[in-house]
Short mmCIF file of C-alpha atoms and ligand atoms in Angstrom, two decimals:
data_model
loop_
_atom_site.label_atom_id
_atom_site.label_comp_id
_atom_site.label_asym_id
_atom_site.label_seq_id
_atom_site.Cartn_x
_atom_site.Cartn_y
_atom_site.Cartn_z
CA UNK E 82 -18.11 0.23 29.49
CA UNK E 83 -18.97 -2.62 27.14
CA UNK E 84 -18.16 -2.77 23.43
CA UNK E 85 -18.47 -5.39 20.72
CA UNK E 86 -15.10 -6.91 19.85
CA UNK E 87 -14.87 -8.19 16.28
CA UNK E 88 -12.18 -10.76 17.13
CA UNK E 89 -14.05 -12.22 20.12
CA UNK E 90 -17.40 -11.85 18.32
CA UNK E 91 -19.18 -10.64 21.47
CA UNK E 92 -19.98 -7.55 23.49
CA UNK E 93 -17.28 -7.60 26.17
CA UNK E 94 -16.09 -5.24 28.91
CA UNK E 95 -13.74 -2.53 27.63
CA UNK E 96 -11.63 -1.64 30.64
CA UNK E 97 -8.52 0.23 29.56
CA UNK E 98 -6.06 1.96 31.89
CA UNK E 99 -5.87 5.72 32.47
CA UNK E 100 -4.38 6.28 28.99
CA UNK E 101 -6.34 4.66 26.15
CA UNK E 102 -4.32 4.02 22.99
CA UNK E 103 -6.35 3.89 19.80
CA UNK E 104 -5.49 3.44 16.15
CA UNK E 105 -8.02 4.07 13.40
CA UNK E 106 -7.25 3.54 9.76
CA UNK E 107 -7.38 6.86 7.97
CA UNK E 108 -8.01 7.90 4.41
CA UNK E 109 -6.16 7.63 1.14
CA UNK E 110 -6.30 11.29 0.16
CA UNK E 111 -7.29 11.17 -3.51
CA UNK E 112 -10.94 12.24 -3.39
CA UNK E 113 -13.38 14.14 -1.14
CA UNK E 114 -14.65 12.92 2.24
CA UNK E 115 -17.95 11.07 1.96
CA UNK E 116 -20.59 10.10 4.51
CA UNK E 117 -19.06 6.66 5.04
CA UNK E 118 -15.79 8.26 6.23
CA UNK E 119 -17.69 10.75 8.37
CA UNK E 120 -19.71 7.97 10.05
CA UNK E 121 -16.53 6.07 10.90
CA UNK E 122 -14.73 9.06 12.40
CA UNK E 123 -17.81 10.33 14.27
CA UNK E 124 -18.06 6.91 15.95
CA UNK E 125 -14.49 7.04 17.29
CA UNK E 126 -14.97 10.70 18.19
CA UNK E 127 -18.00 9.88 20.36
CA UNK E 128 -16.12 6.96 21.90
CA UNK E 129 -13.22 9.29 22.81
CA UNK E 130 -15.59 11.88 24.25
CA UNK E 131 -17.15 9.29 26.54
CA UNK E 132 -13.76 7.86 27.54
CA UNK E 133 -12.53 11.36 28.43
CA UNK E 134 -15.78 11.97 30.32
CA UNK E 135 -15.00 8.78 32.26
CA UNK E 136 -11.62 10.27 33.20
CA UNK E 137 -9.36 8.60 30.64
CA UNK E 138 -6.78 10.29 28.48
CA UNK E 139 -7.13 9.15 24.85
CA UNK E 140 -4.38 8.93 22.27
CA UNK E 141 -5.86 8.28 18.87
CA UNK E 142 -3.57 7.81 15.90
CA UNK E 143 -5.05 8.06 12.40
CA UNK E 144 -2.78 7.48 9.42
CA UNK E 145 -2.85 9.12 6.02
CA UNK E 146 -2.10 6.71 3.18
CA UNK E 147 -0.26 9.05 0.85
CA UNK E 148 1.22 6.32 -1.32
CA UNK E 149 -0.81 3.36 -2.63
CA UNK E 150 -2.38 2.02 -5.84
CA UNK E 151 -5.42 4.36 -5.69
CA UNK E 152 -3.56 7.61 -5.18
CA UNK E 153 -0.91 6.74 -7.79
CA UNK E 154 -3.63 5.90 -10.34
CA UNK E 155 -5.57 9.13 -9.68
CA UNK E 156 -2.40 11.26 -9.78
CA UNK E 157 -1.48 9.68 -13.12
CA UNK E 158 -5.00 10.32 -14.47
CA UNK E 159 -5.04 14.01 -13.61
CA UNK E 160 -1.33 14.58 -14.29
CA UNK E 161 -0.11 15.79 -10.88
CA UNK E 162 2.54 14.54 -8.48
CA UNK E 163 0.96 12.06 -6.05
CA UNK E 164 2.22 14.01 -3.01
CA UNK E 165 0.64 17.23 -4.31
CA UNK E 166 -2.65 15.36 -4.75
CA UNK E 167 -2.27 13.95 -1.22
CA UNK E 168 -1.54 17.39 0.28
CA UNK E 169 -4.55 19.00 -1.42
CA UNK E 170 -6.99 16.22 -0.48
CA UNK E 171 -5.65 15.97 3.08
CA UNK E 172 -6.31 19.70 3.53
CA UNK E 173 -9.91 19.20 2.31
CA UNK E 174 -10.35 16.23 4.65
CA UNK E 175 -8.98 18.21 7.62
CA UNK E 176 -11.37 21.05 6.87
CA UNK E 177 -14.36 18.64 6.74
CA UNK E 178 -13.31 16.99 10.02
CA UNK E 179 -12.89 20.37 11.69
CA UNK E 180 -16.29 21.52 10.44
CA UNK E 181 -17.85 18.37 11.92
CA UNK E 182 -16.35 19.28 15.29
CA UNK E 183 -14.07 16.23 15.56
CA UNK E 184 -11.55 16.03 18.38
CA UNK E 185 -8.05 16.45 16.97
CA UNK E 186 -6.05 13.25 16.49
CA UNK E 187 -3.23 12.66 18.94
CA UNK E 188 -1.10 12.05 15.88
CA UNK E 189 -1.84 11.87 12.16
CA UNK E 190 1.24 10.41 10.46
CA UNK E 191 1.67 9.88 6.74
CA UNK E 192 2.70 6.57 5.20
CA UNK E 193 5.63 8.21 3.44
CA UNK E 194 6.94 9.34 6.84
CA UNK E 195 7.38 5.70 7.79
CA UNK E 196 9.46 4.22 4.98
CA UNK E 197 12.41 3.55 7.32
CA UNK E 198 10.09 2.00 9.96
CA UNK E 199 8.42 -0.09 7.27
CA UNK E 200 11.71 -1.38 5.84
CA UNK E 201 12.84 -2.32 9.35
CA UNK E 202 9.60 -4.17 10.02
CA UNK E 203 9.64 -6.05 6.70
CA UNK E 204 13.22 -7.10 7.48
CA UNK E 205 12.16 -8.38 10.90
CA UNK E 206 9.28 -10.43 9.43
CA UNK E 207 11.71 -11.95 6.91
CA UNK E 208 14.41 -12.65 9.51
CA UNK E 209 11.89 -14.45 11.70
CA UNK E 210 10.91 -16.77 8.87
CA UNK E 211 7.41 -15.49 8.18
CA UNK E 212 8.07 -14.00 4.75
CA UNK E 213 9.83 -14.73 1.46
CA UNK E 214 11.22 -12.76 -1.46
CA UNK E 215 9.83 -13.39 -4.91
CA UNK E 216 9.88 -11.40 -8.16
CA UNK E 217 11.42 -8.33 -6.53
CA UNK E 218 8.73 -8.19 -3.80
CA UNK E 219 8.45 -9.55 -0.25
CA UNK E 220 5.39 -11.57 0.76
CA UNK E 221 4.04 -12.69 4.12
CA UNK E 222 3.80 -16.49 4.30
CA UNK E 223 0.43 -17.19 5.92
CA UNK E 224 1.24 -20.91 6.26
CA UNK E 225 3.84 -19.95 8.91
CA UNK E 226 1.34 -18.06 11.06
CA UNK E 227 -1.22 -20.29 12.72
CA UNK E 228 -3.49 -17.51 14.00
CA UNK E 229 -4.34 -16.20 10.51
CA UNK E 230 -8.12 -15.68 10.61
CA UNK E 231 -8.17 -14.69 14.31
CA UNK E 232 -10.04 -11.43 13.64
CA UNK E 233 -12.23 -12.09 10.62
CA UNK E 234 -13.02 -15.79 11.34
CA UNK E 235 -13.51 -16.32 7.61
CA UNK E 236 -12.96 -19.58 5.76
CA UNK E 237 -10.55 -19.79 2.87
CA UNK E 238 -13.10 -19.30 0.03
CA UNK E 239 -14.46 -16.17 1.73
CA UNK E 240 -10.92 -14.82 2.20
CA UNK E 241 -10.09 -15.48 -1.44
CA UNK E 242 -13.21 -13.65 -2.62
CA UNK E 243 -12.49 -10.61 -0.42
CA UNK E 244 -8.80 -10.53 -1.35
CA UNK E 245 -9.79 -10.42 -5.03
CA UNK E 246 -12.35 -7.68 -4.38
CA UNK E 247 -10.04 -5.48 -2.27
CA UNK E 248 -6.84 -5.42 -4.31
CA UNK E 249 -5.18 -8.41 -2.60
CA UNK E 250 -4.16 -9.80 -6.01
CA UNK E 251 -4.69 -13.51 -5.26
CA UNK E 252 -3.65 -14.30 -8.86
CA UNK E 253 -0.16 -12.77 -8.44
CA UNK E 254 2.11 -15.56 -9.83
CA UNK E 255 4.95 -14.60 -7.45
CA UNK E 256 2.97 -15.84 -4.43
CA UNK E 257 3.27 -19.32 -3.00
CA UNK E 258 -0.30 -19.14 -1.68
CA UNK E 259 -2.94 -16.80 -3.19
CA UNK E 260 -3.69 -15.53 0.36
CA UNK E 261 -0.07 -14.52 1.03
CA UNK E 262 0.08 -10.74 1.04
CA UNK E 263 2.69 -8.26 -0.05
CA UNK E 264 4.86 -6.50 2.57
CA UNK E 265 7.17 -4.70 0.17
CA UNK E 266 6.31 -4.43 -3.51
CA UNK E 267 8.48 -3.84 -6.52
CA UNK E 268 7.53 -0.47 -8.03
CA UNK E 269 6.32 -0.21 -11.61
CA UNK E 270 8.62 1.96 -13.80
CA UNK E 271 6.50 5.13 -13.37
CA UNK E 272 5.85 4.64 -9.65
CA UNK E 273 7.77 6.09 -6.69
CA UNK E 274 10.43 3.73 -5.37
CA UNK E 275 12.58 3.60 -2.26
CA UNK E 276 15.82 1.64 -2.02
CA UNK E 277 15.80 -1.46 0.09
CA UNK E 278 17.87 -4.59 0.53
CA UNK E 279 15.22 -6.38 -1.61
CA UNK E 280 15.48 -3.90 -4.44
CA UNK E 281 13.70 -0.62 -5.14
CA UNK E 282 10.03 -0.69 -4.19
CA UNK E 283 7.22 0.71 -2.09
CA UNK E 284 5.25 -0.46 0.94
CA UNK E 285 2.48 -3.03 0.61
CA UNK E 286 -1.00 -1.87 1.64
CA UNK E 287 -1.09 -3.23 5.20
CA UNK E 288 2.43 -2.63 6.50
CA UNK E 289 2.13 1.14 7.02
CA UNK E 290 -0.52 0.73 9.73
CA UNK E 291 1.56 -1.87 11.58
CA UNK E 292 4.67 0.30 11.41
CA UNK E 293 2.86 3.50 12.39
CA UNK E 294 0.89 1.91 15.25
CA UNK E 295 4.10 0.50 16.69
CA UNK E 296 6.09 3.70 16.15
CA UNK E 297 3.43 6.06 17.53
CA UNK E 298 1.90 3.95 20.32
CA UNK E 299 4.80 1.66 21.18
CA UNK E 300 3.14 -1.65 22.05
CA UNK E 301 -0.19 -3.46 22.24
CA UNK E 302 -2.93 -1.04 21.18
CA UNK E 303 -6.04 -0.84 23.39
CA UNK E 304 -8.48 -0.39 20.54
CA UNK E 305 -8.14 -0.55 16.76
CA UNK E 306 -10.87 0.81 14.54
CA UNK E 307 -11.87 1.31 10.95
CA UNK E 308 -14.68 0.51 8.55
CA UNK E 309 -15.98 -3.07 8.54
CA UNK E 310 -14.70 -3.47 4.97
CA UNK E 311 -11.18 -3.41 6.47
CA UNK E 312 -11.62 -6.50 8.68
CA UNK E 313 -10.35 -8.71 5.88
CA UNK E 314 -7.84 -8.48 4.40
CA UNK E 315 -6.45 -5.28 5.92
CA UNK E 316 -6.77 -5.85 9.67
CA UNK E 317 -6.20 -9.60 9.53
CA UNK E 318 -2.92 -8.96 7.68
CA UNK E 319 -1.94 -6.04 9.92
CA UNK E 320 -2.35 -8.22 13.01
CA UNK E 321 -0.38 -11.13 11.55
CA UNK E 322 2.70 -9.11 10.53
CA UNK E 323 2.60 -7.00 13.72
CA UNK E 324 2.41 -9.99 16.06
CA UNK E 325 5.33 -11.69 14.34
CA UNK E 326 7.46 -8.62 15.03
CA UNK E 327 6.09 -7.66 18.45
CA UNK E 328 5.97 -11.18 19.85
CA UNK E 329 2.77 -10.22 21.64
CA UNK E 330 -0.84 -9.32 20.94
CA UNK E 331 -1.15 -6.40 18.50
CA UNK E 332 -4.58 -5.16 19.59
CA UNK E 333 -6.74 -5.81 22.66
CA UNK E 334 -10.04 -4.76 21.14
CA UNK E 335 -11.20 -4.51 17.51
CA UNK E 336 -14.11 -2.15 16.82
CA UNK E 337 -15.55 -1.75 13.32
CA UNK E 338 -17.98 0.72 11.84
CA UNK E 339 -20.67 -0.77 9.57
CA UNK E 340 -21.07 0.51 6.05
CA UNK E 341 -23.33 3.40 5.06
CA UNK E 342 -25.35 2.41 1.98
CA UNK E 343 -26.98 4.41 -0.74
CA UNK E 344 -29.28 3.11 -3.46
CA UNK E 345 -29.00 -0.33 -1.85
CA UNK E 346 -25.19 -0.63 -2.05
CA UNK E 347 -22.22 0.33 0.12
CA UNK E 348 -21.26 3.97 -0.43
CA UNK E 349 -18.03 3.73 -2.41
CA UNK E 350 -15.91 5.54 -4.91
CA UNK E 351 -16.01 2.62 -7.33
CA UNK E 352 -19.84 2.69 -7.49
CA UNK E 353 -20.07 6.48 -7.43
CA UNK E 354 -23.01 6.44 -4.96
CA UNK E 355 -21.47 9.03 -2.67
CA UNK E 356 -22.73 11.88 -0.52
CA UNK E 357 -19.89 14.32 0.14
CA UNK E 358 -19.57 16.01 3.51
CA UNK E 359 -18.56 19.29 1.83
CA UNK E 360 -21.84 19.30 -0.16
CA UNK E 361 -23.94 18.70 2.95
CA UNK E 362 -22.07 21.47 4.78
CA UNK E 363 -23.22 23.99 2.16
CA UNK E 364 -26.81 23.34 3.15
CA UNK E 365 -26.83 22.11 6.75
CA UNK E 366 -25.46 22.86 10.20
CA UNK E 367 -22.56 20.42 10.81
CA UNK E 368 -24.20 19.42 14.09
CA UNK E 369 -27.20 18.17 12.11
CA UNK E 370 -24.84 15.98 10.03
CA UNK E 371 -23.52 14.46 13.26
CA UNK E 372 -27.07 13.87 14.47
CA UNK E 373 -28.00 12.14 11.19
CA UNK E 374 -25.03 9.81 11.78
CA UNK E 375 -25.41 9.11 15.50
CA UNK E 376 -29.11 8.33 15.17
CA UNK E 377 -27.83 5.00 13.72
CA UNK E 378 -25.88 2.39 15.68
CA UNK E 379 -22.29 1.94 14.53
CA UNK E 380 -22.74 -1.80 14.04
CA UNK E 381 -25.85 -1.49 11.86
CA UNK E 382 -25.37 -0.87 8.18
CA UNK E 383 -27.81 1.87 7.22
CA UNK E 384 -29.20 3.48 4.12
CA UNK E 385 -28.67 7.16 3.36
CA UNK E 386 -31.94 8.79 2.27
CA UNK E 387 -32.96 12.36 1.43
CA UNK E 388 -35.25 12.45 4.47
CA UNK E 389 -32.37 12.09 6.96
CA UNK E 390 -30.93 15.60 6.87
CA UNK E 391 -34.23 17.53 7.24
CA UNK E 392 -35.12 15.18 10.12
CA UNK E 393 -31.75 15.76 11.81
CA UNK E 394 -31.98 19.53 11.27
CA UNK E 395 -35.45 19.57 12.91
CA UNK E 396 -34.09 17.56 15.86
CA UNK E 397 -31.21 20.02 16.30
CA UNK E 398 -33.69 22.93 16.29
CA UNK E 399 -35.84 21.22 18.93
CA UNK E 400 -32.81 20.47 21.12
CA UNK E 401 -31.53 24.02 20.85
CA UNK E 402 -34.92 25.55 21.62
CA UNK E 403 -35.30 23.31 24.69
CA UNK E 404 -31.71 23.76 25.93
CA UNK E 405 -32.24 27.44 26.61
CA UNK E 406 -35.07 26.82 29.06
CA UNK E 407 -33.43 23.96 30.93
CA UNK E 408 -31.46 23.88 34.09
CA UNK E 409 -28.10 22.34 33.32
CA UNK E 410 -27.71 21.06 36.86
CA UNK E 411 -30.32 18.28 36.91
CA UNK E 412 -28.37 15.36 35.44
CA UNK E 413 -30.98 12.63 34.79
CA UNK E 414 -30.57 12.75 31.03
CA UNK E 415 -26.78 12.98 31.30
CA UNK E 416 -26.74 9.74 33.31
CA UNK E 417 -29.00 8.10 30.74
CA UNK E 418 -26.79 9.17 27.85
CA UNK E 419 -23.70 7.91 29.68
CA UNK E 420 -25.39 4.58 30.34
CA UNK E 421 -26.45 4.25 26.69
CA UNK E 422 -22.94 5.02 25.42
CA UNK E 423 -21.43 2.53 27.87
CA UNK E 424 -23.71 -0.14 26.38
CA UNK E 425 -21.81 -0.79 23.14
CA UNK E 426 -21.90 2.89 22.15
CA UNK E 427 -25.69 2.93 21.77
CA UNK E 428 -25.90 6.39 20.18
CA UNK E 429 -29.51 5.94 18.95
CA UNK E 430 -30.47 5.20 22.58
CA UNK E 431 -28.60 8.32 23.69
CA UNK E 432 -30.39 10.43 21.06
CA UNK E 433 -33.74 9.00 22.21
CA UNK E 434 -32.93 9.85 25.85
CA UNK E 435 -32.26 13.48 24.87
CA UNK E 436 -35.44 13.55 22.75
CA UNK E 437 -37.41 12.44 25.84
CA UNK E 438 -35.79 15.11 27.99
CA UNK E 439 -36.58 17.72 25.34
CA UNK E 440 -40.22 16.57 25.27
CA UNK E 441 -40.61 16.61 29.05
CA UNK E 442 -38.51 19.72 29.66
CA UNK E 443 -36.09 18.19 32.18
CA UNK E 444 -32.39 17.64 32.54
CA UNK E 445 -28.93 18.75 31.52
CA UNK E 446 -29.43 18.82 27.78
CA UNK E 447 -26.26 20.66 26.82
CA UNK E 448 -23.93 18.34 28.76
CA UNK E 449 -25.74 15.27 27.42
CA UNK E 450 -25.61 16.48 23.80
CA UNK E 451 -21.93 17.42 24.21
CA UNK E 452 -21.11 13.72 24.71
CA UNK E 453 -22.35 13.20 21.16
CA UNK E 454 -20.18 16.10 19.99
CA UNK E 455 -23.22 18.36 19.54
CA UNK E 456 -22.76 21.66 21.32
CA UNK E 457 -26.08 23.37 22.06
ZN1 LIG Q 270 -4.92 0.54 8.36
#
């Protein structure tokens, strides 16, 4: 199997051992699941299905960020405890994922379950000389880590722009360098706080994923995923702090899902251009939602349009009608779908192979579609 690796900037062989360890960044549960989330998790679901089909065992960890700036702000706005908001939104997310037929995660830990692991890790980064205390918070010192930029390959101005856009607070006066990032942050008076040897505070944005990946998977992770908007700063920072502590490579292969756009811009809560999975589920078969997603390649950013769902629903109907009349023993189309998925998870190519089999009335349609998570 070959997959594009963000860090190496090339399609390279992905040849894990019998057990494949995966970590994908999960949601901050403060609002409903939108199509961008669904596209990301469908991609790693299809990858896991093909890896299992190839005989691997997969262990995919997906965290739940139940304490961060976004969830605390929303909880304050609507006047509920942040953990009650997290519990309610996590339940809605789980129900959407289940409806979409996603494989269950091997583990789905919450950030607040990892405070002890996080404090230990922050202490290790400090003790090794890669961090400093300032203004009641602890910051990673990027000048001490010479591989900073190894994943994103961005220059300093591009990093500064993204840090400003994604809550990296480059203007924080407590930092020595605007690109230094917070490991442990002093809590505001109305925010949750945990005791630590640096004073009461809460985890920085990136540290939970490092702590949870290490705790749950125990060493270098085979594949780390997430949306492409996480490459910088989130994944660059995760890798830096993890490698300081682990003394070895954090991740062998970085795989990122491109953004789903709507009205010409990335689908995002801040712009409000969102399509919610729960709304689509009221009108469409969940398998059609998967088909609308997998008819696009995970590395291509694509535009959500109103035509997509009717088109996907018609494709599902055609596949289902054809599946009944097909022998499921002839495996030509199954081989083609496997070959397409092994070529950088070419799901549009796999969909096209099944379309051809449907048109010509040959092949093991149900087994081929099952690799895309579509049960006929
Ligand atoms: Zn993460």
